[in-house]
């Protein structure tokens, strides 16, 4: 492990906290997914499951600052554009923004035990629901942990987290977005000091949205294959590209690119 520490994969290096260092993260992502919602049939108004296609384009920027070698504060802005298409002519689109903040705590470094990083975050302000005029404050709370262990010539990592999304009022209806949990094992290989290869998979569990206490969809379990790479453009700049493809569950695909600049 000591030999690999001198050349950690770039994505693992970016997890670590650096004292008095300011980082700017900017990224964009596109996701296409299919989900099933509870609707009403045209004959008799019987509840049925209908398929909805989603396209989500996102741009995000975030600032991170290391207060010490173990503690980091961060805050960011996400802007996403959502388009949906489904039967019965219920098509539409919406653009929303979310402001969030968080703290990262490096509990331990890779040594006698695996390195462990804890992350806490919250959505401070955002749209109550797609297409809604109302705002929600403190709409989501996240807790996550990432552990990694260097085993020459690779670094194994395991990420897990849970996001609680609190209820809110949209118009005259009560709305509760489904909570989200995830588990992400990865193999991270530092080809050299400038190039990193990333592979793994993700398991995601999402509860159904609820309107007026009744489920709007169904519980989702999704398994994806994750592939990506990182390239250091210099001592201060790093670019990551990656993609997730569905292995099991409802159809979904996501591609993303992130740029990190260290001041």
C-alpha atoms as one frame of an Amber mdcrd trajectory, in Angstrom:
protein
   0.000   0.000   0.000   2.785   2.466   0.766   4.203   2.165  -2.763   0.851
   2.898  -4.366   0.186   5.943  -2.169   2.731   7.897  -4.224   0.601   7.332
  -7.343  -3.007   7.060  -6.263  -5.696   6.990  -8.962  -6.800  10.531  -9.751
 -10.380  10.004  -8.577  -9.124   8.747  -5.189  -6.749  11.712  -4.884  -9.652
  14.097  -5.420 -11.505  12.519  -2.473  -8.746  13.472  -0.065  -8.869  16.701
   1.918  -6.134  19.290   1.321  -5.470  21.992   3.910  -6.115  25.611   2.817
  -6.781  24.494  -0.751  -9.663  25.812  -2.830 -11.062  23.566  -5.571 -13.568
  24.397  -8.278 -15.607  21.527  -9.716 -17.684  22.054 -12.858 -19.498  19.317
 -14.712 -22.284  18.372 -17.064 -24.293  15.169 -17.397 -27.072  13.723 -19.528
 -29.359  10.876 -18.467 -32.103   8.991 -20.272 -34.378   6.689 -18.297 -37.698
   4.907 -18.401 -39.927   4.620 -15.351 -43.407   3.289 -14.680 -46.068   5.454
 -13.053 -49.542   4.698 -11.785 -52.097   6.214 -14.180 -55.713   5.722 -15.156
 -56.890   3.679 -18.140 -59.089   5.337 -20.735 -61.736   2.672 -20.200 -63.312
   2.834 -16.762 -60.557   4.856 -15.090 -58.869   1.710 -13.713 -55.389   2.313
 -12.195 -52.666   0.970 -14.515 -48.886   1.275 -14.809 -47.833   3.544 -17.685
 -44.306   4.043 -19.014 -42.702   7.481 -18.959 -39.504   8.457 -20.786 -37.235
  10.936 -19.009 -34.358  13.029 -20.339 -32.338  15.000 -17.794 -29.569  17.449
 -18.709 -27.581  18.861 -15.788 -24.898  21.482 -15.252 -23.302  21.795 -11.823
 -20.574  23.841 -10.189 -19.102  23.452  -6.698 -16.462  25.072  -4.492 -14.493
  23.008  -1.952 -12.183  24.356   0.749  -9.996  22.369   3.140 -10.160  23.723
   6.679  -7.624  21.115   7.811  -6.116  17.868   6.580  -9.271  16.042   7.729
 -12.126  18.521   7.258 -13.509  20.160   4.120 -16.483  22.464   3.452 -18.247
  22.650   0.103 -21.208  24.285  -1.585 -22.667  24.197  -5.053 -25.379  24.982
  -7.571 -27.095  22.463  -9.844 -29.237  23.439 -12.832 -31.175  20.687 -14.545
 -33.522  20.559 -17.500 -36.079  17.750 -17.432 -38.175  16.509 -20.352 -40.775
  13.766 -20.038 -42.936  11.898 -22.508 -45.727   9.499 -21.651 -49.050   8.198
 -23.017 -52.246  10.265 -23.063 -50.354  13.343 -24.229 -48.852  14.161 -20.835
 -45.591  15.522 -22.228 -43.689  18.440 -20.792 -40.408  19.981 -19.696 -39.058
  22.043 -16.835 -35.834  23.700 -15.695 -34.954  23.715 -12.009 -32.136  24.796
  -9.686 -30.828  23.416  -6.407 -28.404  25.080  -3.992 -26.627  22.681  -1.632
 -23.870  22.599   0.972 -21.900  19.895   2.724 -18.932  18.815   4.780 -16.391
  16.020   4.166 -14.517  14.385   7.037 -11.493  12.179   6.391 -11.820   9.788
   9.328  -8.743   7.691   8.531  -6.077   7.333   5.889  -5.037   4.121   4.193
  -2.824   2.237   6.659  -3.602  -0.535   9.120  -7.248  -0.008   8.171  -8.757
   1.196   4.857  -9.095   4.926   4.347 -12.561   6.216   5.240 -14.231   9.441
   4.146 -17.614  10.542   5.540 -19.786  13.061   3.682 -22.799  15.021   4.918
 -24.832  17.288   2.665 -28.175  19.041   2.342 -30.183  20.760  -0.378 -30.667
  24.255   1.010 -33.113  25.521  -1.612 -34.735  24.103  -4.736 -37.936  23.521
  -6.665 -40.645  21.653  -4.778 -41.347  19.398  -7.794 -40.764  19.427 -11.572
 -42.954  22.068 -13.123 -43.962  23.554  -9.746 -43.715  27.266  -8.934 -43.159
  26.609  -5.209 -39.738  26.487  -3.563 -38.661  24.074  -0.846 -35.974  24.801
   1.767 -34.015  21.945   3.298 -35.612  19.540   0.842 -33.044  16.730   1.089
 -30.412  15.425   3.505 -27.563  13.097   2.428 -25.091  10.947   4.307 -22.430
   8.924   2.489 -19.203   7.056   3.163 -16.349   5.973   0.899 -13.690   3.458
   1.931 -10.648   2.566  -0.158  -7.677   0.258   0.111  -4.539   0.338  -2.054
  -3.475  -3.127  -3.282  -0.641  -2.761  -5.752  -1.284  -1.933  -8.599  -4.952
  -0.993  -8.018  -7.101   0.743  -5.413 -10.371  -0.892  -4.371 -13.116   1.457
  -3.198 -16.624   1.081  -1.842 -19.114   3.931  -1.619 -22.493   3.838   0.119
 -25.063   6.487   0.911 -28.623   7.448   1.702 -30.626  10.520   0.713 -33.753
  11.478   2.639 -36.184  13.699   0.737 -38.733  15.387   2.954 -42.349  16.053
   2.058 -43.571  19.386   0.768 -46.758  21.050  -0.522 -47.226  21.546  -4.275
 -50.328  23.579  -5.037 -53.036  22.041  -2.872 -51.429  18.600  -2.742 -48.930
  16.977  -0.400 -45.901  15.603  -2.251 -43.199  13.272  -0.875 -40.339  12.381
  -3.266 -38.950   8.879  -2.907 -35.802   8.407  -0.806 -32.652   7.061  -2.466
 -29.948   4.604  -1.306 -26.878   3.415  -3.196 -23.867   1.084  -3.061 -20.940
   1.568  -5.480 -17.945  -0.840  -5.522 -15.115   0.200  -7.890 -11.676  -0.801
  -9.107  -9.460   2.236  -9.714  -6.244   1.760 -11.702  -3.558   4.444 -11.981
  -1.994   3.819 -15.393   0.501   6.568 -14.596   0.506   9.931 -12.809  -1.686
  11.468 -15.543  -4.203   8.748 -16.473  -6.624   6.725 -14.334  -9.048   4.001
 -15.424 -12.223   3.390 -13.407 -14.555   0.394 -13.483 -17.277  -0.969 -11.252
 -21.002  -1.121 -10.774 -23.705   0.670  -8.840 -26.804  -0.569  -7.029 -29.549
   2.009  -6.473 -32.778   1.677  -4.490 -35.416   4.396  -4.847 -38.772   4.609
  -3.128 -41.885   5.721  -5.036 -43.022   9.341  -5.058 -46.229   9.930  -3.118
 -49.034  12.395  -3.838 -51.549  12.933  -1.029 -50.154   9.856   0.707 -50.689
   7.567  -2.311 -47.795   6.136  -4.380 -47.373   7.723  -7.823 -45.059   4.985
  -9.074 -43.329   1.851  -7.864 -40.203   1.086  -5.875 -37.164   0.891  -8.171
 -34.054  -1.273  -7.954 -31.388  -0.472 -10.508 -27.989  -2.050 -11.174 -25.586
  -0.267 -13.505 -22.177  -0.895 -15.042 -19.826   2.035 -14.422 -16.897   2.874
 -16.722 -14.751   5.984 -16.733 -11.343   7.595 -16.883  -9.503  10.575 -15.483
  -6.796  12.674 -17.108  -4.544  15.228 -15.416  -4.127  18.196 -17.767  -1.513
  19.710 -15.475  -0.707  20.149 -11.783  -3.905  22.128 -11.205  -6.455  20.690
 -13.636  -8.098  17.263 -13.958 -10.892  16.030 -16.252 -13.082  12.971 -15.648
 -15.436  11.322 -18.140 -17.715   8.409 -17.309 -20.826   6.473 -18.207 -23.376
   4.266 -16.424 -25.395   1.624 -18.276 -28.257  -0.432 -16.898 -27.532  -4.096
 -16.170 -30.837  -4.845 -14.456 -33.937  -2.859 -13.623 -35.639  -0.178 -15.646
 -33.738   1.057 -18.695 -31.346   3.899 -17.955 -28.093   5.389 -19.252 -25.989
   8.325 -18.076 -22.874  10.054 -19.407 -20.973  12.759 -17.539 -17.895  14.963
 -17.718 -16.349  16.826 -14.764 -13.494  19.318 -14.605 -11.655  20.029 -11.334
  -9.357  23.022 -10.931  -7.129  23.483  -7.886  -6.243  27.103  -7.053
